[in-house]
Amino acid sequence: MNPDPTPSHPGRRSVLAGAFAIGTGALLSSVLPAGVARAAGGPAIADTNAWGARPSSSPINVLAGVPDKVIVHHTATANVTDYSQAAAFSLARSMQTYQMDSESWIDTGQHFTISRGAYIMEGRHNSLSTLLGGTQHVESAHCTAQNTVAIGIENEGTYSTVDPRSEQYAALVDLITSICRQYGLRAYQIYGHRDFNNTECPGDRLYALLPQLRRDVAARIGGDPTGPVWPMLSSGASGERVKTLQYLLVQHGATLTVDGSYGPATQSAVTAFQNTTHASADGVAGNQTWSQAVAPLARGASGSAVTAVQSQLVAHGIPVTVDGAFGPGTQSGVTSFQNSASLPADGVVDARTWSRLVA
Ligand SMILES: [Zn+2]
């Protein structure tokens, strides 16, 4: 078996992004070996059979629907110089062994792994088949509180003080492009692990590359790659943004009066939420807290988070009924807001629309 990391349509690829072919020119092949698959136009991905995975210890949970983001990690292992396929497959096996035997997970945590040699591999079983199907994904174990909504990609190496190899980065762009196409995600929905959990992952250097990564993916799939920017709220703050935060905390189970005042009760609820989601537990609502607190909302949704959106729309001068039910009136209000904010007017309150509402 020879998982070939080269594109199946090199002519089209070279038009879209010449840099993509770095290091792979000698491996061009139109026939995929056993154990390797790719979505249309996507990179070759070696499945769990190809690298010799153990069976999962429990059935994999296949989730209906598509994820709403991609989260980038580094493995925090050595920056090896063996770029072979054998080394890649050995990495995949050792990660699975560690995660099952030492972490007691049912299988590899992440959906996909990219080796230093730029080999792309399936992590958790069924990640590849569900990606190819484009309508389901598998529950994972790579980012606390995001494992049912986020595709996780581990990049072999430690990128705190050095960048990934250009070949590895190119494979990452290609894999995420394919994930976005299969699941209908946008380039700005690419995040780093540290956007959600109290961790250094994916390292300062790889994290600093994420804006470029979003731009490189957007160059292939279109759209504005600018990600959400969140306000920092702390004790003593007040106003509509604090109300939004409070509504979201209530949505996540807090018992809290929504009064627009960031007092001790709000601070305590923020800290509890941060602990639950493995964010930095400092009682200050910043990037991690907001990123963990918001979920996409669309017509048919109901609850406190919907109330938050409606209250924000009213505060922005868009008259909607504040009743916690996301009906046609709310959808129309969201669309109006998105138009005024130069966002894609799809009527869905995703993280970027949330961030603009509280900006
Ligand atoms: Zn990570």
Short mmCIF file of C-alpha atoms and ligand atoms in Angstrom, two decimals:
data_model
loop_
_atom_site.label_atom_id
_atom_site.label_comp_id
_atom_site.label_asym_id
_atom_site.label_seq_id
_atom_site.Cartn_x
_atom_site.Cartn_y
_atom_site.Cartn_z
CA MET A 1 0.00 0.00 0.00
CA ASN A 2 1.30 3.34 -0.96
CA PRO A 3 -0.89 6.25 0.14
CA ASP A 4 -0.12 8.79 -2.46
CA PRO A 5 -0.44 12.34 -1.09
CA THR A 6 -0.60 13.94 -4.50
CA PRO A 7 -3.72 15.47 -6.01
CA SER A 8 -5.76 13.49 -8.49
CA HIS A 9 -6.25 16.54 -10.70
CA PRO A 10 -2.84 18.17 -10.82
CA GLY A 11 -3.82 20.48 -13.66
CA ARG A 12 -6.67 22.02 -11.73
CA ARG A 13 -4.65 22.11 -8.56
CA SER A 14 -1.74 23.86 -10.14
CA VAL A 15 -4.12 26.57 -11.31
CA LEU A 16 -5.64 26.95 -7.87
CA ALA A 17 -2.44 26.86 -5.87
CA GLY A 18 0.91 26.05 -7.32
CA ALA A 19 2.51 25.74 -3.90
CA PHE A 20 0.31 22.79 -3.21
CA ALA A 21 2.43 20.48 -5.29
CA ILE A 22 5.58 21.07 -3.24
CA GLY A 23 7.45 17.87 -2.70
CA THR A 24 4.90 15.64 -4.31
CA GLY A 25 5.76 15.89 -7.98
CA ALA A 26 7.57 12.56 -8.10
CA LEU A 27 4.58 10.70 -6.71
CA LEU A 28 1.92 11.62 -9.23
CA SER A 29 -0.50 8.80 -9.72
CA SER A 30 -4.10 8.57 -10.81
CA VAL A 31 -4.71 5.19 -9.18
CA LEU A 32 -5.27 4.98 -5.45
CA PRO A 33 -3.82 2.02 -3.61
CA ALA A 34 -5.93 0.01 -1.18
CA GLY A 35 -6.56 1.71 2.15
CA VAL A 36 -6.49 5.21 0.69
CA ALA A 37 -9.38 7.45 -0.26
CA ARG A 38 -10.06 11.04 -1.11
CA ALA A 39 -13.06 13.27 -1.55
CA ALA A 40 -13.47 14.72 -5.04
CA GLY A 41 -10.54 17.02 -5.61
CA GLY A 42 -9.19 16.35 -2.13
CA PRO A 43 -5.93 14.88 -0.89
CA ALA A 44 -5.28 11.18 -0.47
CA ILE A 45 -5.97 10.04 3.08
CA ALA A 46 -4.72 6.73 4.46
CA ASP A 47 -7.45 4.96 6.41
CA THR A 48 -7.11 3.12 9.69
CA ASN A 49 -6.57 -0.20 7.92
CA ALA A 50 -3.67 1.23 5.97
CA TRP A 51 -1.70 2.15 9.07
CA GLY A 52 -2.69 -0.88 11.10
CA ALA A 53 -5.06 0.57 13.70
CA ARG A 54 -6.43 -1.50 16.53
CA PRO A 55 -10.22 -1.78 16.69
CA SER A 56 -11.88 0.85 18.87
CA SER A 57 -12.67 -0.42 22.37
CA SER A 58 -16.31 0.72 22.05
CA PRO A 59 -18.50 1.50 19.05
CA ILE A 60 -17.72 4.80 17.38
CA ASN A 61 -20.51 7.35 17.80
CA VAL A 62 -21.50 8.60 14.36
CA LEU A 63 -23.30 11.92 14.65
CA ALA A 64 -26.01 13.06 12.29
CA GLY A 65 -25.28 16.40 10.69
CA VAL A 66 -22.11 18.23 9.88
CA PRO A 67 -19.53 19.82 12.20
CA ASP A 68 -19.36 23.60 12.53
CA LYS A 69 -15.61 24.05 12.74
CA VAL A 70 -12.14 22.61 12.28
CA ILE A 71 -9.63 22.67 15.15
CA VAL A 72 -5.88 22.56 14.48
CA HIS A 73 -3.49 20.86 16.93
CA HIS A 74 0.15 19.93 17.13
CA THR A 75 1.14 16.58 18.60
CA ALA A 76 3.82 18.15 20.83
CA THR A 77 6.13 15.33 19.80
CA ALA A 78 9.62 15.65 18.32
CA ASN A 79 10.17 17.43 15.02
CA VAL A 80 11.46 14.27 13.42
CA THR A 81 13.35 14.22 10.14
CA ASP A 82 12.13 10.82 8.98
CA TYR A 83 9.55 11.88 6.44
CA SER A 84 8.68 8.37 5.24
CA GLN A 85 5.29 6.76 5.06
CA ALA A 86 6.51 4.12 7.49
CA ALA A 87 7.27 6.83 10.04
CA ALA A 88 3.84 8.36 9.49
CA PHE A 89 2.07 5.06 10.05
CA SER A 90 4.18 4.37 13.11
CA LEU A 91 3.15 7.75 14.52
CA ALA A 92 -0.53 6.96 13.95
CA ARG A 93 -0.17 3.64 15.76
CA SER A 94 1.74 5.11 18.68
CA MET A 95 -0.79 7.92 19.13
CA GLN A 96 -3.65 5.46 19.15
CA THR A 97 -1.86 3.22 21.63
CA TYR A 98 -1.14 6.14 23.94
CA GLN A 99 -4.66 7.54 23.75
CA MET A 100 -6.33 4.17 24.33
CA ASP A 101 -3.95 2.77 26.94
CA SER A 102 -2.94 5.90 28.85
CA GLU A 103 -5.91 8.21 28.30
CA SER A 104 -8.46 5.36 28.25
CA TRP A 105 -10.14 6.77 25.18
CA ILE A 106 -12.06 4.37 22.94
CA ASP A 107 -9.84 5.12 19.95
CA THR A 108 -7.56 7.79 18.55
CA GLY A 109 -8.81 11.19 19.73
CA GLN A 110 -8.57 13.25 16.55
CA HIS A 111 -10.18 12.71 13.18
CA PHE A 112 -7.07 13.20 11.09
CA THR A 113 -3.30 13.29 11.49
CA ILE A 114 -0.69 14.89 9.25
CA SER A 115 2.87 13.61 9.57
CA ARG A 116 6.03 15.68 9.23
CA GLY A 117 6.38 13.96 5.85
CA ALA A 118 2.95 15.34 4.85
CA TYR A 119 1.14 12.02 4.88
CA ILE A 120 -2.50 12.50 5.82
CA MET A 121 -4.07 9.74 7.87
CA GLU A 122 -7.43 8.95 9.34
CA GLY A 123 -7.36 9.07 13.15
CA ARG A 124 -10.53 7.81 14.75
CA HIS A 125 -12.29 5.05 12.81
CA ASN A 126 -15.10 6.18 10.48
CA SER A 127 -13.70 9.73 10.25
CA LEU A 128 -12.77 9.22 6.62
CA SER A 129 -15.93 7.46 5.44
CA THR A 130 -18.13 10.08 7.08
CA LEU A 131 -16.05 12.87 5.54
CA LEU A 132 -16.49 11.31 2.11
CA GLY A 133 -20.24 11.07 2.73
CA GLY A 134 -20.40 14.72 3.75
CA THR A 135 -23.49 14.44 5.95
CA GLN A 136 -22.21 12.92 9.22
CA HIS A 137 -19.12 13.05 11.41
CA VAL A 138 -17.87 11.08 14.37
CA GLU A 139 -17.70 12.11 18.00
CA SER A 140 -14.07 12.59 18.89
CA ALA A 141 -11.74 13.36 21.80
CA HIS A 142 -9.43 16.21 20.84
CA CYS A 143 -10.88 19.37 22.42
CA THR A 144 -12.97 19.46 25.56
CA ALA A 145 -16.54 20.66 24.94
CA GLN A 146 -16.06 20.68 21.15
CA ASN A 147 -15.91 16.97 20.39
CA THR A 148 -19.38 16.71 18.92
CA VAL A 149 -19.10 19.77 16.69
CA ALA A 150 -15.46 20.08 15.58
CA ILE A 151 -13.18 18.14 13.26
CA GLY A 152 -9.77 17.75 14.91
CA ILE A 153 -6.50 17.63 12.99
CA GLU A 154 -3.22 16.72 14.69
CA ASN A 155 -0.05 17.97 13.04
CA GLU A 156 3.00 15.96 13.97
CA GLY A 157 5.62 18.07 15.72
CA THR A 158 6.03 20.89 18.21
CA TYR A 159 5.41 24.34 16.75
CA SER A 160 6.13 26.64 19.66
CA THR A 161 9.31 28.13 18.20
CA VAL A 162 9.43 26.80 14.64
CA ASP A 163 6.94 26.60 11.78
CA PRO A 164 5.70 23.34 10.30
CA ARG A 165 7.51 22.14 7.18
CA SER A 166 6.08 23.74 4.05
CA GLU A 167 5.05 20.29 2.77
CA GLN A 168 3.17 19.60 5.99
CA TYR A 169 1.50 23.01 5.90
CA ALA A 170 0.46 22.46 2.28
CA ALA A 171 -1.11 19.14 3.27
CA LEU A 172 -2.98 20.92 6.07
CA VAL A 173 -4.37 23.51 3.64
CA ASP A 174 -5.41 20.76 1.29
CA LEU A 175 -7.06 18.63 3.97
CA ILE A 176 -8.99 21.53 5.46
CA THR A 177 -10.06 22.70 2.01
CA SER A 178 -11.48 19.25 1.40
CA ILE A 179 -13.20 19.20 4.81
CA CYS A 180 -14.75 22.60 4.11
CA ARG A 181 -16.01 21.46 0.75
CA GLN A 182 -17.43 18.19 2.06
CA TYR A 183 -19.18 19.77 5.03
CA GLY A 184 -19.98 23.22 3.67
CA LEU A 185 -17.72 24.98 6.18
CA ARG A 186 -16.18 28.39 5.65
CA ALA A 187 -12.53 29.31 5.93
CA TYR A 188 -13.03 31.44 9.03
CA GLN A 189 -14.33 28.37 10.87
CA ILE A 190 -10.74 27.19 11.32
CA TYR A 191 -9.50 27.46 14.89
CA GLY A 192 -6.61 26.46 17.10
CA HIS A 193 -6.98 24.26 20.16
CA ARG A 194 -6.08 27.20 22.41
CA ASP A 195 -9.16 29.08 21.22
CA PHE A 196 -11.17 26.70 23.43
CA ASN A 197 -9.03 25.03 26.09
CA ASN A 198 -6.30 26.11 28.48
CA THR A 199 -3.43 24.76 26.41
CA GLU A 200 -0.41 25.94 24.41
CA CYS A 201 -1.56 23.76 21.51
CA PRO A 202 -1.02 24.18 18.54
CA GLY A 203 2.11 26.12 19.58
CA ASP A 204 2.76 29.84 19.17
CA ARG A 205 4.10 29.52 15.64
CA LEU A 206 1.38 27.30 14.21
CA TYR A 207 -1.27 29.35 16.00
CA ALA A 208 0.18 32.50 14.43
CA LEU A 209 -0.16 30.82 11.03
CA LEU A 210 -3.91 30.37 11.37
CA PRO A 211 -4.88 33.69 9.72
CA GLN A 212 -2.71 32.67 6.76
CA LEU A 213 -4.26 29.22 6.83
CA ARG A 214 -7.74 30.74 6.67
CA ARG A 215 -6.66 32.94 3.76
CA ASP A 216 -5.09 30.00 1.92
CA VAL A 217 -8.26 27.93 2.33
CA ALA A 218 -10.44 30.90 1.34
CA ALA A 219 -8.35 31.26 -1.81
CA ARG A 220 -9.63 27.82 -2.79
CA ILE A 221 -13.23 27.91 -1.58
CA GLY A 222 -14.01 31.62 -1.56
CA GLY A 223 -15.44 33.76 1.19
CA ASP A 224 -14.07 36.16 3.76
CA PRO A 225 -11.51 34.35 5.96
CA THR A 226 -11.66 36.83 8.84
CA GLY A 227 -12.40 34.94 12.03
CA PRO A 228 -14.42 36.10 15.04
CA VAL A 229 -12.93 38.71 17.37
CA TRP A 230 -14.40 38.72 20.87
CA PRO A 231 -14.65 41.45 23.48
CA MET A 232 -13.01 40.95 26.85
CA LEU A 233 -15.55 41.35 29.65
CA SER A 234 -14.74 41.29 33.32
CA SER A 235 -16.13 42.21 36.70
CA GLY A 236 -17.67 45.68 36.67
CA ALA A 237 -18.69 45.60 33.00
CA SER A 238 -22.29 46.31 32.09
CA GLY A 239 -24.60 46.59 29.12
CA GLU A 240 -26.04 44.53 26.31
CA ARG A 241 -22.88 42.47 25.83
CA VAL A 242 -23.01 41.39 29.45
CA LYS A 243 -26.64 40.44 28.96
CA THR A 244 -25.64 38.30 26.00
CA LEU A 245 -22.99 36.60 28.09
CA GLN A 246 -25.47 36.00 30.87
CA TYR A 247 -28.08 34.54 28.52
CA LEU A 248 -25.44 32.22 27.11
CA LEU A 249 -24.37 31.10 30.57
CA VAL A 250 -28.01 30.36 31.38
CA GLN A 251 -28.24 28.41 28.14
CA HIS A 252 -25.33 26.33 29.43
CA GLY A 253 -27.06 25.63 32.73
CA ALA A 254 -26.08 28.51 35.01
CA THR A 255 -28.62 29.92 37.43
CA LEU A 256 -28.18 33.62 36.91
CA THR A 257 -30.22 36.79 36.72
CA VAL A 258 -29.84 38.44 33.32
CA ASP A 259 -29.41 42.05 34.36
CA GLY A 260 -26.55 43.29 32.18
CA SER A 261 -24.28 43.75 35.18
CA TYR A 262 -21.05 41.73 35.51
CA GLY A 263 -21.10 41.24 39.26
CA PRO A 264 -19.90 38.43 41.54
CA ALA A 265 -22.63 36.01 40.43
CA THR A 266 -21.71 36.45 36.77
CA GLN A 267 -18.02 36.14 37.53
CA SER A 268 -18.67 32.96 39.46
CA ALA A 269 -20.80 31.55 36.62
CA VAL A 270 -18.09 32.41 34.10
CA THR A 271 -15.48 30.62 36.20
CA ALA A 272 -17.67 27.56 36.57
CA PHE A 273 -18.27 27.48 32.82
CA GLN A 274 -14.56 27.86 32.18
CA ASN A 275 -13.83 24.93 34.48
CA THR A 276 -16.44 22.77 32.76
CA THR A 277 -15.08 23.55 29.32
CA HIS A 278 -11.38 23.38 30.31
CA ALA A 279 -10.88 27.02 29.41
CA SER A 280 -8.53 29.21 31.46
CA ALA A 281 -10.54 29.69 34.65
CA ASP A 282 -9.92 33.37 35.39
CA GLY A 283 -13.50 34.64 35.61
CA VAL A 284 -12.88 36.95 32.65
CA ALA A 285 -14.91 36.35 29.51
CA GLY A 286 -12.55 36.49 26.53
CA ASN A 287 -11.83 34.44 23.42
CA GLN A 288 -12.03 30.97 24.99
CA THR A 289 -15.19 31.70 26.96
CA TRP A 290 -17.07 33.19 24.03
CA SER A 291 -15.83 30.52 21.65
CA GLN A 292 -17.09 27.81 24.00
CA ALA A 293 -20.34 29.57 24.82
CA VAL A 294 -21.71 30.21 21.33
CA ALA A 295 -23.22 27.61 19.04
CA PRO A 296 -24.79 28.20 15.63
CA LEU A 297 -28.46 29.11 15.84
CA ALA A 298 -30.95 28.87 13.02
CA ARG A 299 -34.68 28.98 12.51
CA GLY A 300 -36.42 26.49 14.77
CA ALA A 301 -34.01 26.99 17.69
CA SER A 302 -35.29 28.10 21.05
CA GLY A 303 -33.98 29.00 24.47
CA SER A 304 -31.92 31.54 26.27
CA ALA A 305 -29.30 31.85 23.52
CA VAL A 306 -32.05 32.80 21.09
CA THR A 307 -33.26 35.41 23.57
CA ALA A 308 -29.70 36.79 23.58
CA VAL A 309 -29.75 37.18 19.81
CA GLN A 310 -33.16 38.82 19.82
CA SER A 311 -32.18 41.23 22.56
CA GLN A 312 -29.04 42.14 20.61
CA LEU A 313 -31.04 42.70 17.43
CA VAL A 314 -33.32 45.10 19.28
CA ALA A 315 -30.26 46.85 20.71
CA HIS A 316 -29.01 47.24 17.13
CA GLY A 317 -32.29 48.88 16.13
CA ILE A 318 -33.80 45.84 14.45
CA PRO A 319 -37.29 45.26 15.84
CA VAL A 320 -37.94 41.60 16.71
CA THR A 321 -40.00 39.94 19.41
CA VAL A 322 -37.80 38.87 22.32
CA ASP A 323 -39.40 35.53 23.15
CA GLY A 324 -36.64 32.93 22.88
CA ALA A 325 -38.15 31.33 19.77
CA PHE A 326 -36.21 31.58 16.51
CA GLY A 327 -39.06 32.04 14.03
CA PRO A 328 -39.33 33.82 10.69
CA GLY A 329 -39.25 37.26 12.33
CA THR A 330 -35.97 36.51 14.05
CA GLN A 331 -34.56 35.00 10.90
CA SER A 332 -35.45 38.13 8.98
CA GLY A 333 -33.90 40.26 11.73
CA VAL A 334 -30.69 38.23 11.62
CA THR A 335 -30.53 38.59 7.85
CA SER A 336 -30.97 42.35 8.14
CA PHE A 337 -28.18 42.52 10.68
CA GLN A 338 -25.89 40.40 8.52
CA ASN A 339 -26.53 42.67 5.54
CA SER A 340 -25.72 45.74 7.61
CA ALA A 341 -22.56 44.06 8.90
CA SER A 342 -21.45 42.90 5.43
CA LEU A 343 -21.74 39.27 6.45
CA PRO A 344 -23.16 36.48 4.29
CA ALA A 345 -26.90 36.95 4.82
CA ASP A 346 -27.88 33.35 5.49
CA GLY A 347 -30.01 33.99 8.57
CA VAL A 348 -27.86 31.67 10.65
CA VAL A 349 -26.19 33.04 13.79
CA ASP A 350 -22.81 31.36 13.63
CA ALA A 351 -19.74 32.34 15.63
CA ARG A 352 -18.84 35.21 13.34
CA THR A 353 -22.33 36.68 13.42
CA TRP A 354 -22.36 36.24 17.20
CA SER A 355 -19.05 38.07 17.45
CA ARG A 356 -20.34 40.96 15.37
CA LEU A 357 -23.47 41.20 17.49
CA VAL A 358 -21.37 41.68 20.63
CA ALA A 359 -18.57 43.68 19.00
ZN ZN B 1 -4.40 20.24 20.89
#
